[in-house]
Amino acid sequence: MFCCGFMWKSGGEDLQGFYPVRPECQPDVPRTRFKSRAGKTLSARRWHAAFTEDGHLDMEKVLRRIQRGGIHPSIKGAVWEFLLGCYDPDSTFEERSRLRNRRREQYGAWKEECKKMVPVIGSGKYVTMAVVQENGNPIDESSVENQGWIVKNTVTDERVLQWMLSLHQIGLDVARTDRYLCFYENDRNQSKLWDVLAIYTWLNLDIGYVQGMNDICSPMIILFDDEADAFWCFERAMRRLRENFRATATSMGVQTQLGVLSQVIKTVDPRLHQHLEDLDGGEYLFAIRMLMVLFRREFSFLDALYLWELMWAMEYNPTMFATYEEVENRNDAASDPKLLKRYGKFERKYINSGKNEQHRNTLAVFVVASVLQTKNKRLLKEAKGLDDVVQILGDIAGNLDAKKACKEALKIHEKFLKKVFFLSF
């Protein structure tokens, strides 16, 4: 991971060295704005000091620090596991160790199950060509891309066939994922990404594989040495995002969030909303990519991770772990001020306002709204068609400040809640 790359000094420290960029790609990569700030950024020292002797984590203190200045790259993976609900802050070191081992064993079992069907899995290689025909019949020719392995018998199980048909598309996307990073010069790292996506797809065929999942998964592969830990972190992230990727013949899951975005802009900036409607952009389809892959194209790698952890910290709900693990949790934040402090500030707004669940976990929508607000004048003045809207928004790549975007998103969120509350009377 430290093989090459340029030196980006932030507060005297080479943070970009954690995710070095291939020299030939540097001119095309958005510049990194994130800086590790003493007294604000969650450092390794502050992180370790937040645990009691037996392992209980002071999540309130951690959230405050993240919301002020993000997470130092050296501990991102460990902190993300809590932000995404992999572990309960009230658990002990020993309890988490047992749970981690169980999860690694479970992932290993799933991987073996998949490997029996497709031996390329776990081999350090991956496929980029179809392994089976749509009718389940074998494809006669072998290829270097498929590493000499072919399906020998007709696949009659519909679930297995559906999964096998997705494997080469996963491979094609893996080959394109974050190729500017030195990390993916190593073929085994690419194969880890393919393995995790292939296994996740096998376990979630109701959603299947959709382009963009690779962009969500890639940081986990980079942050975690153990593939199983990367899988579980990705699985938890997808719990929040999976409905965005659900698609039918007539609709996309992300349209729900686009609908919320439309409602937000119509409420807080009716003039801009009307202008976009006049351009046939009232469905806000131009924002699909930002919501699907959480601004991965608009920020440098490091800044995108910074934005994610800011959003996750602000949306943090201490009942996540219990919900995911189906553990009974009787805590009521509305009646317990101490528990309320353990929620992220975005989530607390909903609890304090007494609103229902309709717009929860949609901070990304308000971040998009903040981006539209920053481009309000240009959009109103220069956008004569949807192509102009796309071009104007395309200019934001590398020019957005993640913390400022989140700060503005919270202001829009508060304004939206007030107006919706007022209009409801």
GROMACS .gro file of C-alpha atoms in nm:
model
  425
    1MET     CA    1   0.000   0.000   0.000
    2PHE     CA    2   0.299   0.227   0.046
    3CYS     CA    3   0.468   0.137  -0.282
    4CYS     CA    4   0.442   0.470  -0.459
    5GLY     CA    5   0.255   0.797  -0.476
    6PHE     CA    6   0.296   1.164  -0.418
    7MET     CA    7   0.351   1.338  -0.089
    8TRP     CA    8   0.052   1.543   0.026
    9LYS     CA    9   0.148   1.716   0.346
   10SER     CA   10  -0.130   1.786   0.596
   11GLY     CA   11  -0.026   1.921   0.929
   12GLY     CA   12   0.324   1.783   0.872
   13GLU     CA   13   0.200   1.432   0.800
   14ASP     CA   14   0.179   1.245   0.471
   15LEU     CA   15  -0.181   1.124   0.485
   16GLN     CA   16  -0.190   1.048   0.113
   17GLY     CA   17   0.085   0.795   0.183
   18PHE     CA   18  -0.182   0.570   0.327
   19TYR     CA   19  -0.347   0.548  -0.016
   20PRO     CA   20  -0.068   0.623  -0.266
   21VAL     CA   21  -0.158   0.711  -0.623
   22ARG     CA   22   0.020   0.573  -0.928
   23PRO     CA   23   0.251   0.848  -1.061
   24GLU     CA   24   0.103   0.845  -1.410
   25CYS     CA   25  -0.248   0.895  -1.267
   26GLN     CA   26  -0.173   1.190  -1.041
   27PRO     CA   27  -0.275   1.466  -1.290
   28ASP     CA   28  -0.624   1.315  -1.326
   29VAL     CA   29  -0.696   1.253  -0.957
   30PRO     CA   30  -0.889   1.519  -0.759
   31ARG     CA   31  -0.667   1.690  -0.504
   32THR     CA   32  -0.708   1.589  -0.143
   33ARG     CA   33  -0.844   1.848   0.095
   34PHE     CA   34  -0.867   1.643   0.415
   35LYS     CA   35  -0.618   1.741   0.682
   36SER     CA   36  -0.550   1.571   1.011
   37ARG     CA   37  -0.604   1.842   1.271
   38ALA     CA   38  -0.465   1.807   1.621
   39GLY     CA   39  -0.743   1.834   1.877
   40LYS     CA   40  -1.015   1.769   1.617
   41THR     CA   41  -0.937   1.457   1.412
   42LEU     CA   42  -0.988   1.125   1.593
   43SER     CA   43  -0.629   1.005   1.639
   44ALA     CA   44  -0.509   0.658   1.732
   45ARG     CA   45  -0.425   0.785   2.081
   46ARG     CA   46  -0.772   0.936   2.134
   47TRP     CA   47  -0.934   0.624   1.992
   48HIS     CA   48  -0.757   0.384   2.228
   49ALA     CA   49  -0.822   0.618   2.522
   50ALA     CA   50  -1.197   0.600   2.451
   51PHE     CA   51  -1.210   0.235   2.569
   52THR     CA   52  -1.243   0.120   2.929
   53GLU     CA   53  -1.009  -0.144   3.060
   54ASP     CA   54  -1.241  -0.428   2.956
   55GLY     CA   55  -1.333  -0.276   2.620
   56HIS     CA   56  -1.647  -0.064   2.656
   57LEU     CA   57  -1.634   0.228   2.413
   58ASP     CA   58  -1.735   0.585   2.491
   59MET     CA   59  -1.921   0.632   2.163
   60GLU     CA   60  -2.044   0.979   2.252
   61LYS     CA   61  -1.688   1.107   2.277
   62VAL     CA   62  -1.586   0.929   1.955
   63LEU     CA   63  -1.879   1.073   1.758
   64ARG     CA   64  -1.799   1.427   1.872
   65ARG     CA   65  -1.441   1.390   1.757
   66ILE     CA   66  -1.534   1.242   1.418
   67GLN     CA   67  -1.791   1.512   1.355
   68ARG     CA   68  -1.528   1.775   1.429
   69GLY     CA   69  -1.243   1.640   1.220
   70GLY     CA   70  -1.288   1.291   1.079
   71ILE     CA   71  -1.075   0.983   1.150
   72HIS     CA   72  -0.702   0.940   1.108
   73PRO     CA   73  -0.631   0.689   0.826
   74SER     CA   74  -0.438   0.457   1.059
   75ILE     CA   75  -0.755   0.361   1.251
   76LYS     CA   76  -1.033   0.408   0.994
   77GLY     CA   77  -1.116   0.039   0.960
   78ALA     CA   78  -1.146  -0.020   1.335
   79VAL     CA   79  -1.367   0.287   1.383
   80TRP     CA   80  -1.585   0.213   1.081
   81GLU     CA   81  -1.677  -0.123   1.233
   82PHE     CA   82  -1.852   0.063   1.513
   83LEU     CA   83  -1.997   0.339   1.296
   84LEU     CA   84  -2.159   0.080   1.069
   85GLY     CA   85  -2.296  -0.134   1.350
   86CYS     CA   86  -2.058  -0.430   1.323
   87TYR     CA   87  -1.999  -0.410   1.697
   88ASP     CA   88  -2.182  -0.285   2.003
   89PRO     CA   89  -1.992  -0.008   2.188
   90ASP     CA   90  -2.118  -0.161   2.513
   91SER     CA   91  -1.947  -0.494   2.440
   92THR     CA   92  -1.610  -0.599   2.581
   93PHE     CA   93  -1.286  -0.680   2.401
   94GLU     CA   94  -1.346  -1.048   2.470
   95GLU     CA   95  -1.704  -1.041   2.338
   96ARG     CA   96  -1.595  -0.870   2.018
   97SER     CA   97  -1.309  -1.113   1.971
   98ARG     CA   98  -1.547  -1.408   1.992
   99LEU     CA   99  -1.789  -1.242   1.751
  100ARG     CA  100  -1.511  -1.159   1.505
  101ASN     CA  101  -1.391  -1.520   1.508
  102ARG     CA  102  -1.746  -1.650   1.450
  103ARG     CA  103  -1.789  -1.412   1.159
  104ARG     CA  104  -1.458  -1.515   1.006
  105GLU     CA  105  -1.561  -1.878   1.031
  106GLN     CA  106  -1.900  -1.802   0.874
  107TYR     CA  107  -1.739  -1.611   0.588
  108GLY     CA  108  -1.495  -1.896   0.538
  109ALA     CA  109  -1.786  -2.142   0.513
  110TRP     CA  110  -1.967  -1.924   0.258
  111LYS     CA  111  -1.646  -1.889   0.058
  112GLU     CA  112  -1.597  -2.266   0.050
  113GLU     CA  113  -1.958  -2.308  -0.064
  114CYS     CA  114  -1.900  -2.067  -0.352
  115LYS     CA  115  -1.561  -2.216  -0.434
  116LYS     CA  116  -1.718  -2.557  -0.489
  117MET     CA  117  -1.934  -2.404  -0.760
  118VAL     CA  118  -1.667  -2.172  -0.905
  119PRO     CA  119  -1.309  -2.283  -0.821
  120VAL     CA  120  -1.165  -1.944  -0.923
  121ILE     CA  121  -1.296  -1.799  -0.596
  122GLY     CA  122  -1.017  -1.782  -0.341
  123SER     CA  123  -0.752  -1.857  -0.603
  124GLY     CA  124  -0.609  -1.505  -0.616
  125LYS     CA  125  -0.758  -1.461  -0.964
  126TYR     CA  126  -1.092  -1.350  -1.102
  127VAL     CA  127  -1.299  -1.378  -1.421
  128THR     CA  128  -1.396  -1.109  -1.669
  129MET     CA  129  -1.565  -1.330  -1.928
  130ALA     CA  130  -1.896  -1.515  -1.903
  131VAL     CA  131  -1.865  -1.856  -1.737
  132VAL     CA  132  -2.201  -1.991  -1.849
  133GLN     CA  133  -2.467  -1.920  -2.113
  134GLU     CA  134  -2.799  -1.762  -2.016
  135ASN     CA  135  -2.975  -2.096  -2.071
  136GLY     CA  136  -2.734  -2.265  -1.831
  137ASN     CA  137  -2.533  -2.447  -2.096
  138PRO     CA  138  -2.153  -2.452  -2.067
  139ILE     CA  139  -1.939  -2.216  -2.273
  140ASP     CA  140  -1.702  -2.440  -2.465
  141GLU     CA  141  -1.400  -2.217  -2.498
  142SER     CA  142  -1.172  -2.146  -2.207
  143SER     CA  143  -0.978  -1.823  -2.168
  144VAL     CA  144  -0.689  -1.668  -1.986
  145GLU     CA  145  -0.936  -1.433  -1.814
  146ASN     CA  146  -1.129  -1.728  -1.673
  147GLN     CA  147  -0.801  -1.889  -1.568
  148GLY     CA  148  -0.861  -2.206  -1.768
  149TRP     CA  149  -1.170  -2.299  -1.567
  150ILE     CA  150  -1.498  -2.376  -1.742
  151VAL     CA  151  -1.841  -2.494  -1.641
  152LYS     CA  152  -1.855  -2.858  -1.755
  153ASN     CA  153  -2.223  -2.940  -1.704
  154THR     CA  154  -2.548  -2.757  -1.772
  155VAL     CA  155  -2.651  -2.543  -1.473
  156THR     CA  156  -3.011  -2.626  -1.391
  157ASP     CA  157  -3.044  -2.457  -1.052
  158GLU     CA  158  -3.193  -2.111  -1.122
  159ARG     CA  159  -3.030  -1.953  -0.818
  160VAL     CA  160  -2.685  -2.082  -0.912
  161LEU     CA  161  -2.734  -1.976  -1.274
  162GLN     CA  162  -2.843  -1.625  -1.177
  163TRP     CA  163  -2.532  -1.591  -0.963
  164MET     CA  164  -2.291  -1.733  -1.222
  165LEU     CA  165  -2.425  -1.496  -1.487
  166SER     CA  166  -2.320  -1.199  -1.271
  167LEU     CA  167  -1.960  -1.306  -1.205
  168HIS     CA  168  -1.799  -1.170  -1.521
  169GLN     CA  169  -1.972  -0.833  -1.478
  170ILE     CA  170  -1.832  -0.812  -1.127
  171GLY     CA  171  -1.490  -0.892  -1.275
  172LEU     CA  172  -1.518  -0.621  -1.541
  173ASP     CA  173  -1.606  -0.363  -1.273
  174VAL     CA  174  -1.329  -0.485  -1.041
  175ALA     CA  175  -1.076  -0.432  -1.321
  176ARG     CA  176  -1.183  -0.066  -1.338
  177THR     CA  177  -1.217   0.005  -0.966
  178ASP     CA  178  -0.979   0.264  -0.820
  179ARG     CA  179  -0.712   0.166  -1.072
  180TYR     CA  180  -0.527   0.490  -0.999
  181LEU     CA  181  -0.433   0.355  -0.654
  182CYS     CA  182  -0.110   0.162  -0.611
  183PHE     CA  183  -0.301  -0.087  -0.397
  184TYR     CA  184  -0.473  -0.236  -0.701
  185GLU     CA  185  -0.152  -0.288  -0.895
  186ASN     CA  186  -0.146  -0.613  -0.698
  187ASP     CA  187  -0.372  -0.867  -0.872
  188ARG     CA  188  -0.442  -1.046  -0.544
  189ASN     CA  189  -0.599  -0.730  -0.405
  190GLN     CA  190  -0.827  -0.711  -0.707
  191SER     CA  191  -0.920  -1.076  -0.658
  192LYS     CA  192  -1.010  -1.006  -0.293
  193LEU     CA  193  -1.250  -0.738  -0.410
  194TRP     CA  194  -1.400  -0.982  -0.661
  195ASP     CA  195  -1.430  -1.258  -0.400
  196VAL     CA  196  -1.614  -1.035  -0.152
  197LEU     CA  197  -1.853  -0.900  -0.416
  198ALA     CA  198  -1.917  -1.248  -0.559
  199ILE     CA  199  -1.991  -1.397  -0.216
  200TYR     CA  200  -2.210  -1.103  -0.116
  201THR     CA  201  -2.405  -1.144  -0.441
  202TRP     CA  202  -2.454  -1.516  -0.377
  203LEU     CA  203  -2.603  -1.435  -0.037
  204ASN     CA  204  -2.822  -1.149  -0.164
  205LEU     CA  205  -2.963  -1.258  -0.498
  206ASP     CA  206  -3.282  -1.063  -0.433
  207ILE     CA  207  -3.066  -0.755  -0.503
  208GLY     CA  208  -2.795  -0.927  -0.704
  209TYR     CA  209  -2.489  -0.740  -0.820
  210VAL     CA  210  -2.533  -0.382  -0.942
  211GLN     CA  211  -2.259  -0.158  -1.075
  212GLY     CA  212  -2.154   0.081  -0.800
  213MET     CA  213  -2.132  -0.185  -0.528
  214ASN     CA  214  -1.766  -0.217  -0.626
  215ASP     CA  215  -1.710   0.149  -0.536
  216ILE     CA  216  -1.865   0.095  -0.193
  217CYS     CA  217  -1.669  -0.224  -0.129
  218SER     CA  218  -1.325  -0.111  -0.246
  219PRO     CA  219  -1.237   0.101   0.061
  220MET     CA  220  -1.315  -0.194   0.288
  221ILE     CA  221  -1.072  -0.414   0.094
  222ILE     CA  222  -0.806  -0.148   0.136
  223LEU     CA  223  -0.873  -0.080   0.506
  224PHE     CA  224  -0.885  -0.440   0.629
  225ASP     CA  225  -0.607  -0.698   0.603
  226ASP     CA  226  -0.850  -0.981   0.671
  227GLU     CA  227  -1.090  -1.043   0.383
  228ALA     CA  228  -1.364  -1.164   0.618
  229ASP     CA  229  -1.350  -0.840   0.818
  230ALA     CA  230  -1.374  -0.643   0.493
  231PHE     CA  231  -1.678  -0.849   0.393
  232TRP     CA  232  -1.864  -0.784   0.718
  233CYS     CA  233  -1.791  -0.410   0.706
  234PHE     CA  234  -1.920  -0.401   0.347
  235GLU     CA  235  -2.224  -0.605   0.444
  236ARG     CA  236  -2.311  -0.354   0.716
  237ALA     CA  237  -2.259  -0.060   0.481
  238MET     CA  238  -2.491  -0.227   0.231
  239ARG     CA  239  -2.760  -0.260   0.499
  240ARG     CA  240  -2.788   0.117   0.473
  241LEU     CA  241  -2.754   0.136   0.095
  242ARG     CA  242  -2.896  -0.185  -0.051
  243GLU     CA  243  -3.238  -0.043  -0.137
  244ASN     CA  244  -3.066   0.210  -0.362
  245PHE     CA  245  -2.943  -0.082  -0.572
  246ARG     CA  246  -3.273  -0.269  -0.591
  247ALA     CA  247  -3.415  -0.248  -0.941
  248THR     CA  248  -3.717  -0.378  -1.130
  249ALA     CA  249  -3.815  -0.356  -1.494
  250THR     CA  250  -3.987  -0.024  -1.426
  251SER     CA  251  -3.801   0.140  -1.136
  252MET     CA  252  -3.473   0.182  -0.949
  253GLY     CA  253  -3.444   0.174  -0.572
  254VAL     CA  254  -3.253   0.501  -0.568
  255GLN     CA  255  -3.568   0.672  -0.700
  256THR     CA  256  -3.697   0.679  -0.343
  257GLN     CA  257  -3.407   0.902  -0.242
  258LEU     CA  258  -3.444   1.107  -0.560
  259GLY     CA  259  -3.806   1.162  -0.459
  260VAL     CA  260  -3.692   1.286  -0.118
  261LEU     CA  261  -3.438   1.514  -0.289
  262SER     CA  262  -3.711   1.657  -0.509
  263GLN     CA  263  -3.928   1.723  -0.203
  264VAL     CA  264  -3.637   1.888  -0.018
  265ILE     CA  265  -3.543   2.125  -0.303
  266LYS     CA  266  -3.908   2.207  -0.369
  267THR     CA  267  -3.945   2.300  -0.001
  268VAL     CA  268  -3.624   2.495   0.062
  269ASP     CA  269  -3.555   2.638  -0.285
  270PRO     CA  270  -3.878   2.639  -0.489
  271ARG     CA  271  -3.734   2.864  -0.759
  272LEU     CA  272  -3.450   2.621  -0.835
  273HIS     CA  273  -3.688   2.326  -0.825
  274GLN     CA  274  -3.920   2.496  -1.074
  275HIS     CA  275  -3.627   2.573  -1.303
  276LEU     CA  276  -3.518   2.209  -1.298
  277GLU     CA  277  -3.877   2.102  -1.364
  278ASP     CA  278  -3.888   2.333  -1.666
  279LEU     CA  279  -3.575   2.156  -1.793
  280ASP     CA  280  -3.746   1.816  -1.748
  281GLY     CA  281  -3.509   1.751  -1.457
  282GLY     CA  282  -3.768   1.737  -1.183
  283GLU     CA  283  -3.698   1.369  -1.125
  284TYR     CA  284  -3.338   1.462  -1.037
  285LEU     CA  285  -3.192   1.169  -1.232
  286PHE     CA  286  -2.869   1.368  -1.269
  287ALA     CA  287  -2.805   1.299  -0.898
  288ILE     CA  288  -2.820   0.917  -0.928
  289ARG     CA  289  -2.445   0.863  -0.926
  290MET     CA  290  -2.384   1.088  -0.626
  291LEU     CA  291  -2.639   0.893  -0.420
  292MET     CA  292  -2.555   0.543  -0.549
  293VAL     CA  293  -2.182   0.555  -0.477
  294LEU     CA  294  -2.183   0.830  -0.211
  295PHE     CA  295  -1.983   1.090  -0.402
  296ARG     CA  296  -1.690   0.864  -0.488
  297ARG     CA  297  -1.652   1.044  -0.824
  298GLU     CA  298  -1.673   1.392  -0.677
  299PHE     CA  299  -1.395   1.354  -0.419
  300SER     CA  300  -1.044   1.216  -0.397
  301PHE     CA  301  -1.026   0.872  -0.235
  302LEU     CA  302  -0.925   1.011   0.105
  303ASP     CA  303  -1.186   1.288   0.095
  304ALA     CA  304  -1.461   1.042  -0.002
  305LEU     CA  305  -1.379   0.831   0.303
  306TYR     CA  306  -1.382   1.146   0.515
  307LEU     CA  307  -1.727   1.237   0.383
  308TRP     CA  308  -1.858   0.886   0.450
  309GLU     CA  309  -1.744   0.880   0.811
  310LEU     CA  310  -1.884   1.229   0.872
  311MET     CA  311  -2.223   1.116   0.740
  312TRP     CA  312  -2.215   0.787   0.929
  313ALA     CA  313  -2.120   0.963   1.252
  314MET     CA  314  -2.401   1.214   1.208
  315GLU     CA  315  -2.650   0.937   1.130
  316TYR     CA  316  -2.524   0.704   1.403
  317ASN     CA  317  -2.790   0.513   1.592
  318PRO     CA  318  -2.672   0.310   1.895
  319THR     CA  319  -2.947   0.052   1.836
  320MET     CA  320  -2.798  -0.051   1.497
  321PHE     CA  321  -2.602  -0.346   1.629
  322ALA     CA  322  -2.899  -0.485   1.823
  323THR     CA  323  -3.122  -0.442   1.516
  324TYR     CA  324  -2.878  -0.614   1.281
  325GLU     CA  325  -2.808  -0.897   1.522
  326GLU     CA  326  -3.177  -0.925   1.616
  327VAL     CA  327  -3.096  -0.865   1.981
  328GLU     CA  328  -3.376  -0.719   2.193
  329ASN     CA  329  -3.310  -0.357   2.281
  330ARG     CA  330  -3.552  -0.172   2.508
  331ASN     CA  331  -3.368   0.161   2.529
  332ASP     CA  332  -3.586   0.457   2.436
  333ALA     CA  333  -3.381   0.761   2.333
  334ALA     CA  334  -3.682   0.991   2.351
  335SER     CA  335  -3.717   0.929   2.726
  336ASP     CA  336  -3.347   0.894   2.812
  337PRO     CA  337  -3.138   1.213   2.764
  338LYS     CA  338  -2.815   1.022   2.832
  339LEU     CA  339  -2.886   0.774   2.553
  340LEU     CA  340  -2.985   1.056   2.318
  341LYS     CA  341  -2.629   1.194   2.338
  342ARG     CA  342  -2.502   0.871   2.184
  343TYR     CA  343  -2.688   0.940   1.860
  344GLY     CA  344  -2.533   1.135   1.574
  345LYS     CA  345  -2.650   1.497   1.546
  346PHE     CA  346  -2.848   1.428   1.225
  347GLU     CA  347  -3.032   1.137   1.387
  348ARG     CA  348  -3.100   1.339   1.702
  349LYS     CA  349  -3.285   1.598   1.494
  350TYR     CA  350  -3.547   1.340   1.401
  351ILE     CA  351  -3.586   1.213   1.753
  352ASN     CA  352  -3.618   1.566   1.893
  353SER     CA  353  -3.864   1.666   1.621
  354GLY     CA  354  -4.082   1.360   1.677
  355LYS     CA  355  -4.082   1.287   1.303
  356ASN     CA  356  -4.137   0.937   1.171
  357GLU     CA  357  -3.882   0.719   0.993
  358GLN     CA  358  -3.962   0.848   0.644
  359HIS     CA  359  -3.647   1.051   0.584
  360ARG     CA  360  -3.400   0.883   0.816
  361ASN     CA  361  -3.056   0.779   0.692
  362THR     CA  362  -3.086   1.030   0.409
  363LEU     CA  363  -2.809   1.272   0.499
  364ALA     CA  364  -2.662   1.198   0.154
  365VAL     CA  365  -2.977   1.351   0.004
  366PHE     CA  366  -2.920   1.671   0.198
  367VAL     CA  367  -2.553   1.673   0.093
  368VAL     CA  368  -2.672   1.662  -0.271
  369ALA     CA  369  -2.911   1.943  -0.184
  370SER     CA  370  -2.620   2.144  -0.042
  371VAL     CA  371  -2.427   2.090  -0.367
  372LEU     CA  372  -2.725   2.215  -0.568
  373GLN     CA  373  -2.750   2.517  -0.341
  374THR     CA  374  -2.382   2.606  -0.396
  375LYS     CA  375  -2.447   2.593  -0.772
  376ASN     CA  376  -2.784   2.769  -0.747
  377LYS     CA  377  -2.684   3.087  -0.935
  378ARG     CA  378  -2.508   2.904  -1.216
  379LEU     CA  379  -2.792   2.656  -1.256
  380LEU     CA  380  -3.052   2.932  -1.273
  381LYS     CA  381  -2.846   3.149  -1.508
  382GLU     CA  382  -2.661   2.901  -1.733
  383ALA     CA  383  -2.859   2.577  -1.741
  384LYS     CA  384  -3.071   2.575  -2.057
  385GLY     CA  385  -3.101   2.196  -2.065
  386LEU     CA  386  -3.016   1.883  -1.864
  387ASP     CA  387  -2.677   1.857  -2.034
  388ASP     CA  388  -2.591   2.195  -1.885
  389VAL     CA  389  -2.702   2.075  -1.540
  390VAL     CA  390  -2.479   1.769  -1.568
  391GLN     CA  391  -2.185   1.980  -1.685
  392ILE     CA  392  -2.222   2.235  -1.407
  393LEU     CA  393  -2.241   1.962  -1.144
  394GLY     CA  394  -1.950   1.782  -1.308
  395ASP     CA  395  -1.730   2.081  -1.235
  396ILE     CA  396  -1.752   2.010  -0.862
  397ALA     CA  397  -1.512   1.711  -0.884
  398GLY     CA  398  -1.215   1.794  -0.665
  399ASN     CA  399  -1.361   2.129  -0.564
  400LEU     CA  400  -1.592   2.021  -0.282
  401ASP     CA  401  -1.508   2.046   0.086
  402ALA     CA  402  -1.658   1.742   0.264
  403LYS     CA  403  -1.697   1.907   0.604
  404LYS     CA  404  -1.850   2.221   0.456
  405ALA     CA  405  -2.089   2.011   0.245
  406CYS     CA  406  -2.206   1.823   0.556
  407LYS     CA  407  -2.239   2.146   0.755
  408GLU     CA  408  -2.453   2.301   0.483
  409ALA     CA  409  -2.653   1.976   0.457
  410LEU     CA  410  -2.743   2.002   0.827
  411LYS     CA  411  -2.860   2.362   0.779
  412ILE     CA  412  -3.079   2.259   0.485
  413HIS     CA  413  -3.208   1.965   0.688
  414GLU     CA  414  -3.308   2.195   0.975
  415LYS     CA  415  -3.473   2.440   0.736
  416PHE     CA  416  -3.658   2.154   0.569
  417LEU     CA  417  -3.786   2.013   0.899
  418LYS     CA  418  -3.908   2.355   1.011
  419LYS     CA  419  -4.094   2.418   0.685
  420VAL     CA  420  -4.244   2.070   0.675
  421PHE     CA  421  -4.353   2.107   1.039
  422PHE     CA  422  -4.503   2.449   0.964
  423LEU     CA  423  -4.685   2.325   0.655
  424SER     CA  424  -4.830   2.031   0.847
  425PHE     CA  425  -5.036   2.270   1.059
   0.00000   0.00000   0.00000
